[in-house]
Amino acid sequence: MRRVLLTLMACVVTLAVAWYFAGLPGHVTAQIGATTIEMVTPVAALGLLLAFILLYLLFRLLGALLRLPRTAARWDAERDRRRGDQAVTRALLALAAGDKADARREASRARQWLGDTPQTLLLAAEAGRLAGRDDEAETAFRCLTDRPDAAFLGYRGLLRQALTRQDWSEAAALARQAEAAHPGAEWLRHQRERLAIRSGNWAEALDLVESDLVRAALAAAAARAEPDPVRAAKLAREAWKADASLAPAALVYATRLRAEGREARAQAVIRHTWTLAPHPDLAAFALAPIAEPLARAQAAQRLAEANPEQVESRLLLARTALDAGLTGEARHQAMLARGSGVNQRRLWLLLADIEEAEHGDSEAGRLAQRDALRQAATADADPEWRCAECHTPQPVWSAACPACGAAGSLRWGPARAGSYPVPAIVA
Ligand SMILES: [Zn+2]
């Protein structure tokens, strides 16, 4: 309705203007050279209007002709963009479907039509990776690292390639560059932690982990490797504070304290860990400065007081008593251990030694010894370090499992699976 009204008004105005011009009186005379043109005013006005319109159209045509190359280029660019967008979509579909040849072809077309943008470079790299063309993927990832807006994507791709090749030093360098390009990425933090553990860079790994159990193991390993005694002492203390039940952490801390001349404090640390989780190495450390067998047996008594019922305490008391010639006490402690259900090889070997010490080279002694050795052959295996993640036994403790790489996963316990002591944690 509004449009009809507007059209009607425009018609009325045009008619009024035409009517006004048609009604103009007088003549217009123009003399060009010898020619004289004379016409009535309405015709002259109409001619002037037509001349103006013609001139305007002529200028528009000239402008369009001048802009023609630019317009054609824009049309071409639009066509390339349209084709490029279609190629990007097809390449993504081929990547999702795992179609290697299609993915590479469409990624190459996308690059041809859209140029080297972060999207097309990433597509080309992923298509190369899918097709097993690592050189192609690497070239595309390197191009990405040259672009400030997409450098992280390039470093991330190169890092994944280095991890696949197990080139840990290259991977660590790339992780540092990726961190500089895009600080604080969670994925990258996890990768850096894994790399630091893999390459045995305990101090760097320690800065990246959060769990107390893992921190204790990494700090203990870092303290062992640290050449600066002040820093090593700090790390050793941190390890023991993070998990006082971890024997290697207690040992590295106590070793530092002993080196500083703080023997009483070192013994207190060992005693505290013995109450939480006794380990033969703790006893070996505590008794190391004492040479005289009777004094060693007395020192063992003081250590075992902290956790008298534990099998490690019984075995320690029995062994030190035997070394001091106290075979009665040795047998008493060994039998207490046996009475608590322990049937480990080391207990039967100890009993064999007790028989030998007690009966000497007599017939009864030889018989008792043979019996104990026969029991040892079929007894349970001795406790060992074992990975809580992959359950692989390890002859020595290390901060990360050599089999699966899990940090802080080694636990000391019976050789049988599923019966490990739960370590106490002192925060
Ligand atoms: Zn493992």
Short mmCIF file of C-alpha atoms and ligand atoms in Angstrom, two decimals:
data_model
loop_
_atom_site.label_atom_id
_atom_site.label_comp_id
_atom_site.label_asym_id
_atom_site.label_seq_id
_atom_site.Cartn_x
_atom_site.Cartn_y
_atom_site.Cartn_z
CA MET A 1 0.00 0.00 0.00
CA ARG A 2 2.83 2.35 0.95
CA ARG A 3 4.71 1.51 -2.27
CA VAL A 4 1.57 2.23 -4.37
CA LEU A 5 1.16 5.57 -2.66
CA LEU A 6 4.85 6.47 -3.25
CA THR A 7 4.62 5.47 -6.96
CA LEU A 8 1.47 7.54 -7.30
CA MET A 9 3.17 10.56 -5.70
CA ALA A 10 6.24 10.18 -8.02
CA CYS A 11 3.92 10.13 -11.07
CA VAL A 12 2.10 13.21 -9.87
CA VAL A 13 5.40 15.09 -9.27
CA THR A 14 6.79 14.06 -12.74
CA LEU A 15 3.57 15.15 -14.43
CA ALA A 16 3.62 18.43 -12.53
CA VAL A 17 7.26 19.10 -13.55
CA ALA A 18 6.50 18.14 -17.21
CA TRP A 19 3.41 20.31 -17.14
CA TYR A 20 5.45 23.20 -15.71
CA PHE A 21 8.18 22.88 -18.40
CA ALA A 22 5.59 22.47 -21.20
CA GLY A 23 3.95 25.64 -20.04
CA LEU A 24 7.16 27.73 -20.07
CA PRO A 25 6.81 30.62 -22.49
CA GLY A 26 9.48 32.04 -24.85
CA HIS A 27 12.26 30.81 -27.20
CA VAL A 28 15.90 29.77 -26.78
CA THR A 29 18.26 30.86 -29.58
CA ALA A 30 21.79 29.55 -29.94
CA GLN A 31 24.25 30.67 -32.64
CA ILE A 32 27.16 28.29 -33.37
CA GLY A 33 29.30 29.75 -36.21
CA ALA A 34 27.01 30.54 -39.13
CA THR A 35 24.28 28.21 -37.82
CA THR A 36 21.48 29.59 -35.72
CA ILE A 37 19.36 27.18 -33.69
CA GLU A 38 16.06 28.38 -32.35
CA MET A 39 13.61 26.36 -30.33
CA VAL A 40 10.86 26.79 -27.81
CA THR A 41 11.91 26.69 -24.11
CA PRO A 42 10.31 23.27 -23.19
CA VAL A 43 12.17 21.53 -26.06
CA ALA A 44 15.46 23.20 -25.06
CA ALA A 45 14.99 22.03 -21.43
CA LEU A 46 14.25 18.48 -22.59
CA GLY A 47 17.32 18.51 -24.87
CA LEU A 48 19.50 19.72 -21.99
CA LEU A 49 18.20 16.91 -19.76
CA LEU A 50 18.85 14.27 -22.44
CA ALA A 51 22.39 15.62 -23.05
CA PHE A 52 23.13 15.41 -19.29
CA ILE A 53 21.87 11.80 -19.10
CA LEU A 54 23.94 10.81 -22.16
CA LEU A 55 27.08 12.38 -20.72
CA TYR A 56 26.55 10.59 -17.38
CA LEU A 57 26.14 7.20 -19.09
CA LEU A 58 29.28 7.83 -21.14
CA PHE A 59 31.36 8.48 -17.99
CA ARG A 60 30.01 5.34 -16.29
CA LEU A 61 30.97 3.23 -19.32
CA LEU A 62 34.47 4.71 -19.40
CA GLY A 63 34.91 3.99 -15.63
CA ALA A 64 33.77 0.37 -16.08
CA LEU A 65 36.24 -0.09 -18.97
CA LEU A 66 39.11 1.27 -16.86
CA ARG A 67 38.19 -0.98 -13.89
CA LEU A 68 37.82 -4.09 -16.09
CA PRO A 69 41.24 -5.74 -15.24
CA ARG A 70 40.67 -5.26 -11.53
CA THR A 71 37.13 -6.62 -11.71
CA ALA A 72 38.31 -9.67 -13.68
CA ALA A 73 41.01 -10.35 -11.06
CA ARG A 74 38.39 -10.13 -8.28
CA TRP A 75 36.15 -12.59 -10.14
CA ASP A 76 39.13 -14.97 -10.47
CA ALA A 77 39.98 -14.66 -6.79
CA GLU A 78 36.37 -15.37 -5.82
CA ARG A 79 36.32 -18.41 -8.06
CA ASP A 80 39.63 -19.69 -6.57
CA ARG A 81 38.34 -19.11 -3.05
CA ARG A 82 35.16 -21.03 -3.84
CA ARG A 83 37.15 -23.92 -5.32
CA GLY A 84 39.68 -23.77 -2.45
CA ASP A 85 36.91 -23.92 0.18
CA GLN A 86 35.45 -26.96 -1.58
CA ALA A 87 38.91 -28.61 -1.67
CA VAL A 88 39.37 -27.91 2.07
CA THR A 89 36.03 -29.58 2.84
CA ARG A 90 36.89 -32.59 0.65
CA ALA A 91 40.37 -32.88 2.22
CA LEU A 92 38.85 -32.84 5.72
CA LEU A 93 36.38 -35.55 4.71
CA ALA A 94 39.19 -37.68 3.21
CA LEU A 95 41.30 -37.24 6.39
CA ALA A 96 38.34 -38.25 8.55
CA ALA A 97 37.74 -41.29 6.36
CA GLY A 98 41.46 -42.19 6.32
CA ASP A 99 41.61 -41.90 2.52
CA LYS A 100 45.33 -41.13 2.04
CA ALA A 101 45.46 -40.41 -1.73
CA ASP A 102 42.34 -38.19 -1.74
CA ALA A 103 43.49 -36.30 1.32
CA ARG A 104 46.87 -35.48 -0.28
CA ARG A 105 45.32 -34.49 -3.63
CA GLU A 106 42.64 -32.24 -2.12
CA ALA A 107 45.12 -30.67 0.32
CA SER A 108 47.40 -29.89 -2.62
CA ARG A 109 44.47 -28.33 -4.56
CA ALA A 110 43.46 -26.29 -1.52
CA ARG A 111 47.05 -24.95 -1.33
CA GLN A 112 47.04 -24.19 -5.06
CA TRP A 113 43.78 -22.19 -4.89
CA LEU A 114 44.01 -20.62 -1.45
CA GLY A 115 47.79 -20.30 -1.13
CA ASP A 116 49.83 -21.18 2.00
CA THR A 117 47.43 -20.32 4.80
CA PRO A 118 47.63 -21.98 8.26
CA GLN A 119 44.61 -24.13 7.31
CA THR A 120 45.99 -25.38 3.99
CA LEU A 121 49.48 -25.99 5.44
CA LEU A 122 48.01 -27.95 8.35
CA LEU A 123 45.86 -29.97 5.94
CA ALA A 124 48.88 -30.72 3.74
CA ALA A 125 50.92 -31.79 6.79
CA GLU A 126 48.18 -34.04 8.19
CA ALA A 127 47.56 -35.57 4.75
CA GLY A 128 51.33 -36.24 4.44
CA ARG A 129 51.40 -37.81 7.89
CA LEU A 130 48.41 -40.01 7.07
CA ALA A 131 50.07 -41.18 3.86
CA GLY A 132 53.36 -41.93 5.68
CA ARG A 133 55.14 -39.10 3.80
CA ASP A 134 56.99 -37.71 6.82
CA ASP A 135 59.19 -35.43 4.66
CA GLU A 136 56.09 -33.73 3.19
CA ALA A 137 54.52 -33.36 6.61
CA GLU A 138 57.75 -31.95 8.05
CA THR A 139 58.09 -29.36 5.25
CA ALA A 140 54.50 -28.18 5.83
CA PHE A 141 55.01 -28.05 9.62
CA ARG A 142 58.25 -26.06 9.14
CA CYS A 143 56.34 -23.55 6.93
CA LEU A 144 53.81 -23.22 9.77
CA THR A 145 56.56 -22.43 12.31
CA ASP A 146 57.56 -19.42 10.15
CA ARG A 147 54.12 -17.86 10.64
CA PRO A 148 53.78 -15.99 13.97
CA ASP A 149 50.01 -16.67 14.07
CA ALA A 150 50.37 -20.45 13.60
CA ALA A 151 53.90 -21.29 14.83
CA PHE A 152 52.52 -23.41 17.71
CA LEU A 153 50.72 -25.69 15.23
CA GLY A 154 54.00 -26.22 13.37
CA TYR A 155 56.02 -26.97 16.52
CA ARG A 156 53.26 -29.27 17.78
CA GLY A 157 53.36 -31.30 14.55
CA LEU A 158 57.18 -31.48 14.54
CA LEU A 159 57.14 -32.48 18.21
CA ARG A 160 54.74 -35.36 17.52
CA GLN A 161 57.01 -36.53 14.70
CA ALA A 162 60.08 -36.39 16.97
CA LEU A 163 58.21 -38.36 19.67
CA THR A 164 57.27 -41.02 17.11
CA ARG A 165 60.95 -41.24 16.04
CA GLN A 166 61.92 -41.40 19.77
CA ASP A 167 64.31 -38.51 19.15
CA TRP A 168 64.08 -37.20 22.73
CA SER A 169 66.63 -34.37 22.51
CA GLU A 170 65.01 -32.93 19.35
CA ALA A 171 61.56 -33.34 20.95
CA ALA A 172 62.71 -31.51 24.10
CA ALA A 173 64.04 -28.60 21.98
CA LEU A 174 60.77 -28.43 20.00
CA ALA A 175 58.73 -28.53 23.22
CA ARG A 176 60.66 -25.49 24.49
CA GLN A 177 60.00 -23.61 21.20
CA ALA A 178 56.30 -24.56 21.31
CA GLU A 179 56.12 -23.30 24.90
CA ALA A 180 57.61 -19.97 23.76
CA ALA A 181 55.09 -19.74 20.89
CA HIS A 182 52.05 -20.55 23.05
CA PRO A 183 52.79 -20.57 26.79
CA GLY A 184 50.69 -22.59 29.23
CA ALA A 185 49.18 -25.27 26.94
CA GLU A 186 48.10 -28.29 29.08
CA TRP A 187 48.96 -30.83 26.36
CA LEU A 188 52.45 -29.35 26.07
CA ARG A 189 53.03 -29.44 29.85
CA HIS A 190 52.23 -33.15 29.84
CA GLN A 191 54.55 -33.79 26.87
CA ARG A 192 57.40 -31.83 28.50
CA GLU A 193 56.94 -33.83 31.70
CA ARG A 194 57.12 -37.12 29.76
CA LEU A 195 60.18 -35.93 27.84
CA ALA A 196 62.01 -34.74 30.94
CA ILE A 197 61.38 -38.13 32.60
CA ARG A 198 62.40 -40.04 29.46
CA SER A 199 65.67 -38.12 29.16
CA GLY A 200 66.37 -38.36 32.92
CA ASN A 201 66.13 -34.59 33.39
CA TRP A 202 64.67 -34.98 36.89
CA ALA A 203 64.94 -31.33 37.94
CA GLU A 204 62.89 -30.17 34.93
CA ALA A 205 60.35 -32.98 35.42
CA LEU A 206 60.02 -31.93 39.07
CA ASP A 207 58.91 -28.43 38.00
CA LEU A 208 56.10 -29.93 35.92
CA VAL A 209 54.51 -32.68 38.09
CA GLU A 210 51.91 -32.20 40.81
CA SER A 211 51.42 -35.56 42.58
CA ASP A 212 53.33 -35.88 45.92
CA LEU A 213 54.31 -39.53 45.28
CA VAL A 214 55.81 -38.63 41.90
CA ARG A 215 57.45 -35.49 43.31
CA ALA A 216 59.17 -37.55 46.01
CA ALA A 217 60.63 -39.96 43.47
CA LEU A 218 61.74 -37.21 41.07
CA ALA A 219 63.23 -35.04 43.84
CA ALA A 220 65.16 -38.07 45.19
CA ALA A 221 66.56 -38.80 41.71
CA ALA A 222 67.30 -35.08 41.12
CA ALA A 223 69.12 -34.91 44.48
CA ARG A 224 71.25 -37.93 43.54
CA ALA A 225 72.20 -36.33 40.21
CA GLU A 226 72.71 -32.76 41.52
CA PRO A 227 76.43 -31.84 41.76
CA ASP A 228 75.85 -28.71 43.88
CA PRO A 229 75.69 -29.94 47.54
CA VAL A 230 73.43 -27.11 48.75
CA ARG A 231 70.89 -27.68 46.01
CA ALA A 232 71.19 -31.46 46.39
CA ALA A 233 70.44 -31.15 50.14
CA LYS A 234 67.38 -29.02 49.40
CA LEU A 235 66.09 -31.52 46.83
CA ALA A 236 66.75 -34.47 49.17
CA ARG A 237 64.78 -32.80 51.97
CA GLU A 238 61.94 -32.01 49.53
CA ALA A 239 61.86 -35.68 48.45
CA TRP A 240 61.62 -36.98 52.03
CA LYS A 241 59.01 -34.36 52.99
CA ALA A 242 56.90 -35.32 49.96
CA ASP A 243 56.90 -39.05 50.86
CA ALA A 244 58.66 -40.05 54.08
CA SER A 245 57.83 -43.73 53.45
CA LEU A 246 59.95 -43.85 50.29
CA ALA A 247 63.24 -45.54 51.30
CA PRO A 248 65.35 -44.00 48.47
CA ALA A 249 64.11 -40.51 49.47
CA ALA A 250 65.03 -41.15 53.12
CA LEU A 251 68.42 -42.56 52.08
CA VAL A 252 69.36 -39.64 49.84
CA TYR A 253 68.31 -37.17 52.57
CA ALA A 254 70.12 -39.07 55.34
CA THR A 255 73.25 -39.36 53.15
CA ARG A 256 73.28 -35.56 52.76
CA LEU A 257 72.82 -35.08 56.50
CA ARG A 258 75.65 -37.52 57.26
CA ALA A 259 77.90 -35.65 54.78
CA GLU A 260 77.11 -32.41 56.67
CA GLY A 261 78.12 -34.08 59.96
CA ARG A 262 74.51 -34.26 61.25
CA GLU A 263 74.59 -37.98 62.11
CA ALA A 264 71.86 -37.81 64.81
CA ARG A 265 69.44 -36.15 62.40
CA ALA A 266 70.34 -38.70 59.68
CA GLN A 267 69.57 -41.58 62.10
CA ALA A 268 66.26 -39.89 63.09
CA VAL A 269 65.23 -39.68 59.42
CA ILE A 270 66.04 -43.38 58.90
CA ARG A 271 64.17 -44.37 62.08
CA HIS A 272 61.09 -42.39 61.03
CA THR A 273 60.98 -44.04 57.61
CA TRP A 274 61.55 -47.45 59.25
CA THR A 275 58.34 -46.92 61.27
CA LEU A 276 56.40 -46.23 58.05
CA ALA A 277 57.92 -48.71 55.58
CA PRO A 278 61.05 -50.65 56.62
CA HIS A 279 63.56 -51.50 53.88
CA PRO A 280 66.87 -53.44 54.26
CA ASP A 281 68.84 -50.52 52.74
CA LEU A 282 67.72 -48.26 55.60
CA ALA A 283 69.20 -50.69 58.15
CA ALA A 284 72.40 -51.00 56.09
CA PHE A 285 72.75 -47.19 56.13
CA ALA A 286 71.99 -46.88 59.85
CA LEU A 287 74.53 -49.59 60.84
CA ALA A 288 77.22 -48.60 58.31
CA PRO A 289 79.37 -46.49 60.70
CA ILE A 290 79.49 -49.33 63.28
CA ALA A 291 82.02 -52.15 62.75
CA GLU A 292 81.86 -54.12 66.02
CA PRO A 293 79.21 -56.95 65.74
CA LEU A 294 77.77 -56.56 69.23
CA ALA A 295 77.43 -52.79 68.80
CA ARG A 296 75.76 -53.41 65.44
CA ALA A 297 73.25 -55.76 67.10
CA GLN A 298 72.50 -53.08 69.72
CA ALA A 299 72.07 -50.41 67.01
CA ALA A 300 69.73 -52.76 65.14
CA GLN A 301 67.72 -53.14 68.36
CA ARG A 302 67.32 -49.35 68.61
CA LEU A 303 66.18 -49.15 64.98
CA ALA A 304 63.79 -52.12 65.25
CA GLU A 305 62.15 -50.64 68.37
CA ALA A 306 60.40 -48.21 66.03
CA ASN A 307 58.53 -51.04 64.28
CA PRO A 308 59.15 -54.28 66.23
CA GLU A 309 56.43 -56.51 64.71
CA GLN A 310 57.52 -55.96 61.12
CA VAL A 311 59.27 -58.82 59.29
CA GLU A 312 62.17 -56.53 58.27
CA SER A 313 62.76 -55.75 61.97
CA ARG A 314 62.72 -59.47 62.89
CA LEU A 315 65.10 -60.41 60.10
CA LEU A 316 67.45 -57.50 60.90
CA LEU A 317 67.58 -58.48 64.58
CA ALA A 318 68.15 -62.14 63.70
CA ARG A 319 70.96 -61.37 61.22
CA THR A 320 72.82 -58.91 63.49
CA ALA A 321 72.42 -61.26 66.48
CA LEU A 322 73.86 -64.12 64.42
CA ASP A 323 76.81 -61.93 63.34
CA ALA A 324 77.42 -61.10 67.03
CA GLY A 325 77.39 -64.81 67.94
CA LEU A 326 74.01 -64.60 69.72
CA THR A 327 72.55 -67.63 67.96
CA GLY A 328 69.74 -68.12 70.51
CA GLU A 329 68.41 -64.59 69.92
CA ALA A 330 68.90 -65.03 66.15
CA ARG A 331 66.82 -68.23 66.15
CA HIS A 332 64.18 -66.59 68.39
CA GLN A 333 63.72 -63.67 65.98
CA ALA A 334 63.75 -65.91 62.89
CA MET A 335 61.10 -68.18 64.39
CA LEU A 336 58.95 -65.14 65.31
CA ALA A 337 59.12 -64.09 61.66
CA ARG A 338 58.24 -67.62 60.55
CA GLY A 339 55.38 -67.68 63.09
CA SER A 340 53.90 -64.52 61.54
CA GLY A 341 53.46 -66.43 58.27
CA VAL A 342 56.66 -65.34 56.47
CA ASN A 343 57.97 -68.02 54.09
CA GLN A 344 60.54 -66.05 52.11
CA ARG A 345 63.79 -67.43 50.70
CA ARG A 346 65.98 -65.08 52.75
CA LEU A 347 64.39 -66.37 56.01
CA TRP A 348 65.31 -70.01 55.18
CA LEU A 349 68.83 -69.01 54.13
CA LEU A 350 69.18 -67.19 57.45
CA LEU A 351 67.93 -70.30 59.30
CA ALA A 352 70.48 -72.41 57.40
CA ASP A 353 73.24 -70.01 58.60
CA ILE A 354 71.90 -70.22 62.16
CA GLU A 355 71.99 -74.06 62.02
CA GLU A 356 75.57 -73.96 60.79
CA ALA A 357 76.62 -71.49 63.51
CA GLU A 358 74.81 -73.40 66.23
CA HIS A 359 75.72 -77.01 65.40
CA GLY A 360 78.93 -76.55 63.44
CA ASP A 361 80.08 -79.38 61.20
CA SER A 362 78.05 -82.10 63.01
CA GLU A 363 75.67 -84.64 61.50
CA ALA A 364 72.62 -82.98 63.13
CA GLY A 365 73.83 -79.56 61.92
CA ARG A 366 74.29 -80.75 58.33
CA LEU A 367 70.82 -82.36 58.35
CA ALA A 368 69.13 -79.22 59.75
CA GLN A 369 71.02 -77.04 57.30
CA ARG A 370 70.05 -79.23 54.34
CA ASP A 371 66.43 -79.10 55.44
CA ALA A 372 66.48 -75.28 55.64
CA LEU A 373 68.10 -75.04 52.18
CA ARG A 374 65.48 -77.41 50.75
CA GLN A 375 62.78 -75.11 52.19
CA ALA A 376 64.54 -72.09 50.65
CA ALA A 377 64.38 -73.67 47.20
CA THR A 378 60.58 -73.80 47.28
CA ALA A 379 59.93 -70.71 49.44
CA ASP A 380 58.32 -67.43 48.33
CA ALA A 381 60.57 -65.01 46.49
CA ASP A 382 62.07 -62.15 48.49
CA PRO A 383 60.49 -58.65 48.33
CA GLU A 384 61.44 -56.54 45.34
CA TRP A 385 60.86 -53.24 43.59
CA ARG A 386 57.91 -53.54 41.23
CA CYS A 387 56.09 -51.05 38.98
CA ALA A 388 52.55 -50.31 40.17
CA GLU A 389 51.58 -49.46 36.57
CA CYS A 390 52.97 -52.29 34.44
CA HIS A 391 53.85 -54.73 37.33
CA THR A 392 57.36 -55.33 35.95
CA PRO A 393 59.85 -56.22 38.77
CA GLN A 394 63.04 -54.13 38.85
CA PRO A 395 66.36 -55.10 40.48
CA VAL A 396 67.03 -51.53 41.67
CA TRP A 397 64.90 -48.50 42.42
CA SER A 398 64.65 -45.69 39.85
CA ALA A 399 62.50 -42.58 39.70
CA ALA A 400 60.72 -43.79 36.55
CA CYS A 401 59.91 -47.38 35.56
CA PRO A 402 62.47 -48.48 32.92
CA ALA A 403 59.77 -50.67 31.32
CA CYS A 404 56.82 -48.30 30.93
CA GLY A 405 58.31 -44.88 31.80
CA ALA A 406 55.77 -44.15 34.58
CA ALA A 407 57.29 -41.78 37.16
CA GLY A 408 57.22 -42.63 40.88
CA SER A 409 55.60 -46.00 40.18
CA LEU A 410 58.14 -48.38 41.78
CA ARG A 411 56.97 -49.86 45.10
CA TRP A 412 58.85 -52.16 47.47
CA GLY A 413 56.87 -55.22 48.43
CA PRO A 414 56.38 -59.00 48.28
CA ALA A 415 57.16 -60.56 44.92
CA ARG A 416 53.62 -61.89 44.63
CA ALA A 417 51.32 -59.53 42.71
CA GLY A 418 48.51 -57.74 44.52
CA SER A 419 49.98 -57.70 48.03
CA TYR A 420 51.94 -54.44 48.14
CA PRO A 421 51.98 -52.32 51.29
CA VAL A 422 50.23 -49.00 50.87
CA PRO A 423 52.90 -46.33 51.43
CA ALA A 424 52.07 -43.68 54.00
CA ILE A 425 52.36 -40.12 52.78
CA VAL A 426 53.64 -37.33 54.98
CA ALA A 427 52.62 -34.09 53.36
ZN ZN B 1 56.15 -49.79 34.59
#
